[in-house]
Amino acid sequence: KSAAKYAAIWSEQGSPLLVHSQQQTVLLRGYLGNQGVEADVELAMRYGEPSIESALRRLAERGVDRLLILPMYPQYSATTTASVLDEVFSCLGRVRNIPEVRWIKHFHDHPGFIAALRQSVLDHWKRHGRAQDRGGKLVMSFHGVPKRTLLLGDPYHCECQKTGRLLAESLGLGPDQYVVTFQSRFGRAEWLQPYTAPTLEALARGGAKAVDVI
């Protein structure tokens, strides 16, 4: 079932995640160069290729001795952002002369990130109209994690809620015009709620003729 879903979104260039990430890498490299910033930019994947280990090796071969690690997860979670750092330091643990390392924890409430999300929604509304005009809502669906992570102190749930609130405010939406949900749960344990699929079903039963999902 998963293979069929992946096939439905695959592009001629390959995985959309890899294609977009490669484009971001090139654009960031060019942007920094235009700003006069002397910085090397390498793409690495936590799971898959190019791997973190291979990226660190290429940078070391070019004499880079200061690293800024940017995990591409806007909201921090021990299951995602921290796992990137675990892999980085695991790789560096096998190196005798390690570089200076800094890292960015999150950017869930950064004005630039919120503005980019806002523009994405506005572009969609311009092309397709607003679901709110047909009795629906803007559904902000985040990847879920087990509820246990929240109880252990993981800030992911709170940061998702803040991203949702800031995006809604930037779009001029009231509390009754959007909803934050969580998707992609596995196993029998309780995950962060509300779940996306039941929320969509409830909206339909409530008379919504359309929903926008980001």
Coordinates of N, CA, C and O in Angstrom, one line a residue, residues 111-206:
P111 N 9.6 34.3 11.4 CA 8.7 35.1 10.5 C 8.9 34.6 9.0 O 7.9 34.6 8.3
G112 N 10.1 34.3 8.6 CA 10.3 33.9 7.2 C 9.6 32.6 6.9 O 9.0 32.4 5.8
F113 N 9.6 31.7 7.8 CA 8.9 30.4 7.7 C 7.4 30.6 7.6 O 6.7 30.0 6.7
I114 N 6.8 31.4 8.5 CA 5.4 31.6 8.6 C 5.0 32.3 7.3 O 3.9 32.0 6.7
A115 N 5.8 33.3 6.8 CA 5.5 34.0 5.6 C 5.4 33.1 4.4 O 4.6 33.2 3.5
A116 N 6.4 32.1 4.4 CA 6.4 31.1 3.2 C 5.1 30.3 3.2 O 4.5 30.0 2.2
L117 N 4.7 29.8 4.4 CA 3.5 29.0 4.5 C 2.3 29.8 4.1 O 1.4 29.3 3.4
R118 N 2.3 31.1 4.6 CA 1.2 32.0 4.2 C 1.0 32.1 2.7 O -0.1 32.0 2.1
Q119 N 2.2 32.3 2.0 CA 2.2 32.5 0.6 C 1.7 31.3 -0.1 O 1.0 31.4 -1.1
S120 N 2.1 30.1 0.4 CA 1.7 28.9 -0.2 C 0.1 28.7 -0.1 O -0.5 28.3 -1.1
V121 N -0.5 29.1 1.0 CA -1.9 29.0 1.1 C -2.6 30.0 0.2 O -3.6 29.7 -0.5
L122 N -2.1 31.2 0.2 CA -2.7 32.3 -0.6 C -2.6 31.9 -2.1 O -3.6 32.1 -2.9
D123 N -1.5 31.3 -2.5 CA -1.4 30.9 -3.9 C -2.4 29.8 -4.3 O -3.1 29.8 -5.3
H124 N -2.7 28.9 -3.3 CA -3.7 27.8 -3.5 C -5.1 28.4 -3.6 O -5.9 28.0 -4.4
W125 N -5.3 29.3 -2.7 CA -6.7 30.0 -2.7 C -6.9 30.7 -4.0 O -8.0 30.7 -4.5
K126 N -5.9 31.4 -4.5 CA -6.0 32.1 -5.7 C -6.4 31.2 -6.9 O -7.2 31.6 -7.8
R127 N -5.8 30.0 -6.9 CA -6.1 29.1 -8.0 C -7.4 28.3 -7.8 O -8.1 28.0 -8.8
H128 N -7.7 28.0 -6.6 CA -8.8 27.0 -6.3 C -10.0 27.6 -5.5 O -11.0 26.9 -5.3
G129 N -9.8 28.8 -5.0 CA -10.8 29.3 -4.1 C -10.6 28.8 -2.6 O -9.8 27.9 -2.4
R130 N -11.4 29.3 -1.7 CA -11.2 29.0 -0.3 C -12.3 28.0 0.2 O -13.5 28.1 -0.2
A131 N -11.8 27.0 0.9 CA -12.8 26.0 1.4 C -13.8 26.6 2.4 O -14.9 26.1 2.5
Q132 N -13.3 27.7 3.1 CA -14.2 28.3 4.0 C -15.5 28.9 3.3 O -16.5 29.0 4.0
D133 N -15.4 29.2 2.0 CA -16.5 29.7 1.3 C -17.5 28.6 1.0 O -18.6 28.8 0.5
R134 N -17.1 27.3 1.3 CA -18.0 26.2 1.0 C -18.2 25.4 2.3 O -18.5 24.2 2.3
G135 N -18.1 26.1 3.4 CA -18.4 25.5 4.7 C -17.3 24.7 5.3 O -17.5 24.0 6.3
G136 N -16.1 24.8 4.7 CA -15.0 24.0 5.2 C -14.0 24.8 6.0 O -14.3 26.0 6.4
K137 N -12.9 24.2 6.3 CA -11.8 24.8 7.1 C -10.5 24.6 6.5 O -10.3 23.8 5.5
L138 N -9.5 25.3 7.0 CA -8.1 25.0 6.6 C -7.6 24.0 7.6 O -7.5 24.3 8.8
V139 N -7.2 22.8 7.2 CA -6.7 21.8 8.0 C -5.2 21.8 7.9 O -4.6 21.6 6.9
M140 N -4.6 22.0 9.1 CA -3.1 22.0 9.1 C -2.7 20.7 9.7 O -2.8 20.5 10.9
S141 N -2.3 19.8 8.9 CA -2.0 18.4 9.3 C -0.5 18.2 9.4 O 0.3 18.3 8.5
F142 N -0.1 17.9 10.6 CA 1.3 17.7 11.0 C 1.6 16.2 11.1 O 0.7 15.4 11.4
H143 N 2.8 15.8 10.9 CA 3.2 14.4 11.1 C 3.0 14.1 12.6 O 3.5 14.8 13.5
G144 N 2.4 13.0 13.0 CA 2.2 12.6 14.3 C 3.4 11.9 15.0 O 4.3 11.4 14.3
V145 N 3.4 11.9 16.3 CA 4.3 11.2 17.1 C 3.5 10.6 18.3 O 2.5 11.1 18.6
P146 N 4.0 9.5 18.9 CA 3.3 9.0 20.1 C 3.1 10.0 21.2 O 3.9 10.8 21.4
K147 N 1.9 10.0 21.8 CA 1.6 10.9 22.9 C 2.6 10.8 24.0 O 2.9 11.8 24.7
R148 N 3.2 9.6 24.2 CA 4.2 9.4 25.2 C 5.3 10.4 25.1 O 5.9 10.8 26.1
T149 N 5.7 10.8 23.9 CA 6.8 11.8 23.7 C 6.4 13.1 24.4 O 7.3 13.8 25.0
L150 N 5.2 13.5 24.3 CA 4.7 14.8 24.9 C 4.8 14.7 26.4 O 5.3 15.6 27.1
L151 N 4.4 13.6 26.9 CA 4.4 13.4 28.4 C 5.8 13.3 28.9 O 6.0 13.6 30.1
L152 N 6.7 13.0 28.1 CA 8.1 12.9 28.5 C 8.8 14.3 28.4 O 10.0 14.4 28.7
G153 N 8.1 15.3 27.8 CA 8.6 16.6 27.7 C 9.0 17.1 26.4 O 9.6 18.2 26.2
D154 N 8.7 16.3 25.3 CA 9.0 16.7 24.0 C 8.2 17.9 23.6 O 6.9 17.9 23.7
P155 N 8.8 19.0 23.0 CA 8.0 20.2 22.7 C 7.3 20.2 21.4 O 6.7 21.2 21.0
Y156 N 7.4 19.1 20.6 CA 6.9 19.0 19.3 C 5.4 19.5 19.2 O 5.0 20.3 18.3
H157 N 4.6 18.9 20.0 CA 3.1 19.2 20.0 C 2.9 20.7 20.2 O 2.1 21.3 19.4
C158 N 3.6 21.3 21.1 CA 3.4 22.7 21.4 C 3.9 23.6 20.2 O 3.3 24.6 19.9
E159 N 5.0 23.2 19.6 CA 5.5 24.0 18.5 C 4.7 23.8 17.3 O 4.5 24.8 16.5
C160 N 4.0 22.7 17.1 CA 3.1 22.6 16.0 C 1.9 23.5 16.2 O 1.4 24.1 15.2
Q161 N 1.4 23.5 17.4 CA 0.3 24.4 17.7 C 0.6 25.8 17.5 O -0.2 26.6 17.0
K162 N 1.8 26.2 17.8 CA 2.2 27.6 17.6 C 2.4 28.0 16.2 O 1.9 29.0 15.7
T163 N 2.9 27.0 15.4 CA 3.0 27.3 13.9 C 1.6 27.5 13.4 O 1.4 28.4 12.6
G164 N 0.7 26.6 13.8 CA -0.7 26.7 13.3 C -1.3 28.0 13.7 O -2.0 28.7 12.8
R165 N -1.1 28.4 14.9 CA -1.7 29.7 15.4 C -1.2 30.9 14.6 O -1.9 31.8 14.2
L166 N 0.2 30.9 14.4 CA 0.8 32.0 13.7 C 0.4 32.1 12.3 O 0.2 33.2 11.7
L167 N 0.3 30.9 11.6 CA -0.2 30.9 10.2 C -1.6 31.4 10.1 O -1.9 32.2 9.2
A168 N -2.5 30.9 11.0 CA -3.8 31.4 11.0 C -3.9 32.9 11.2 O -4.7 33.6 10.5
E169 N -3.2 33.4 12.1 CA -3.2 34.9 12.4 C -2.7 35.6 11.1 O -3.3 36.7 10.8
S170 N -1.7 35.1 10.5 CA -1.2 35.8 9.3 C -2.2 35.8 8.1 O -2.1 36.7 7.3
L171 N -3.1 34.8 8.1 CA -4.1 34.7 7.1 C -5.4 35.4 7.5 O -6.3 35.4 6.7
G172 N -5.4 35.9 8.7 CA -6.7 36.5 9.2 C -7.8 35.5 9.5 O -9.0 35.9 9.5
L173 N -7.4 34.3 9.9 CA -8.4 33.3 10.2 C -8.7 33.3 11.7 O -7.8 33.4 12.5
G174 N -10.0 33.1 12.0 CA -10.4 33.0 13.4 C -10.3 31.5 13.8 O -10.1 30.6 13.0
P175 N -10.4 31.2 15.1 CA -10.3 29.9 15.7 C -11.2 28.9 15.1 O -10.9 27.7 15.1
D176 N -12.4 29.3 14.6 CA -13.4 28.4 14.0 C -13.1 28.1 12.5 O -13.9 27.4 11.9
Q177 N -12.1 28.7 11.9 CA -11.8 28.6 10.5 C -10.6 27.7 10.2 O -10.3 27.5 9.0
Y178 N -10.0 27.2 11.2 CA -8.9 26.3 10.9 C -8.8 25.2 12.0 O -9.4 25.4 13.1
V179 N -8.1 24.2 11.8 CA -7.9 23.1 12.8 C -6.5 22.5 12.6 O -6.1 22.3 11.5
V180 N -5.8 22.3 13.7 CA -4.5 21.6 13.7 C -4.7 20.1 14.0 O -5.4 19.7 15.0
T181 N -4.2 19.2 13.1 CA -4.4 17.8 13.3 C -3.1 17.1 13.1 O -2.1 17.7 12.7
F182 N -3.1 15.8 13.4 CA -1.8 14.9 13.2 C -2.1 13.7 12.5 O -3.2 13.0 12.7
Q183 N -1.2 13.3 11.6 CA -1.4 12.2 10.7 C -0.3 11.1 10.9 O 0.6 11.3 11.7
S184 N -0.4 10.0 10.1 CA 0.7 9.0 10.0 C 1.0 8.3 11.3 O 2.1 8.2 11.7
R185 N 0.0 7.8 11.9 CA 0.2 7.0 13.2 C 0.4 5.6 12.9 O -0.2 5.0 11.9
F186 N 1.1 4.9 13.7 CA 1.4 3.5 13.5 C 1.2 2.8 14.9 O 1.5 3.3 15.9
G187 N 0.8 1.5 14.8 CA 0.7 0.7 16.0 C -0.6 1.0 16.8 O -1.4 1.8 16.4
R188 N -0.6 0.5 18.0 CA -1.8 0.6 18.9 C -1.8 1.7 19.9 O -2.8 2.0 20.5
A189 N -0.6 2.2 20.2 CA -0.4 3.3 21.2 C -1.1 4.5 20.7 O -1.3 4.8 19.6
E190 N -1.5 5.4 21.7 CA -2.2 6.6 21.4 C -1.1 7.6 20.9 O 0.0 7.7 21.5
W191 N -1.5 8.3 19.8 CA -0.6 9.3 19.3 C -1.2 10.7 19.5 O -2.3 10.8 20.1
L192 N -0.5 11.7 19.1 CA -1.0 13.1 19.3 C -2.3 13.2 18.6 O -2.5 12.8 17.4
Q193 N -3.3 13.9 19.2 CA -4.6 14.1 18.6 C -4.9 15.6 18.5 O -4.2 16.4 19.1
P194 N -5.9 16.0 17.7 CA -6.8 15.2 17.0 C -6.2 14.5 15.7 O -5.3 15.1 15.1
Y195 N -6.6 13.3 15.4 CA -6.1 12.7 14.2 C -6.8 13.3 12.9 O -7.9 13.7 12.9
T196 N -6.0 13.3 11.9 CA -6.4 14.0 10.6 C -7.7 13.3 10.0 O -8.7 14.0 9.7
A197 N -7.6 12.0 9.8 CA -8.7 11.3 9.1 C -10.0 11.4 9.8 O -11.0 11.8 9.1
P198 N -10.1 11.1 11.1 CA -11.4 11.4 11.7 C -11.9 12.8 11.7 O -13.1 13.1 11.7
T199 N -11.0 13.7 11.7 CA -11.3 15.2 11.7 C -12.0 15.5 10.3 O -13.0 16.2 10.3
L200 N -11.4 14.9 9.2 CA -12.0 15.2 7.9 C -13.4 14.6 7.8 O -14.3 15.2 7.2
E201 N -13.6 13.4 8.4 CA -14.9 12.7 8.4 C -15.9 13.6 9.2 O -17.0 13.7 8.8
A202 N -15.4 14.1 10.3 CA -16.3 15.0 11.1 C -16.7 16.2 10.4 O -17.9 16.7 10.5
L203 N -15.8 16.8 9.7 CA -16.1 18.0 8.9 C -17.1 17.7 7.8 O -18.0 18.5 7.6
A204 N -17.0 16.6 7.2 CA -18.0 16.2 6.2 C -19.4 16.0 6.8 O -20.4 16.5 6.2
R205 N -19.4 15.3 7.9 CA -20.7 15.1 8.6 C -21.3 16.5 9.0 O -22.5 16.6 9.1
G206 N -20.4 17.4 9.3 CA -20.9 18.7 9.7 C -21.4 19.6 8.6 O -21.8 20.8 8.8

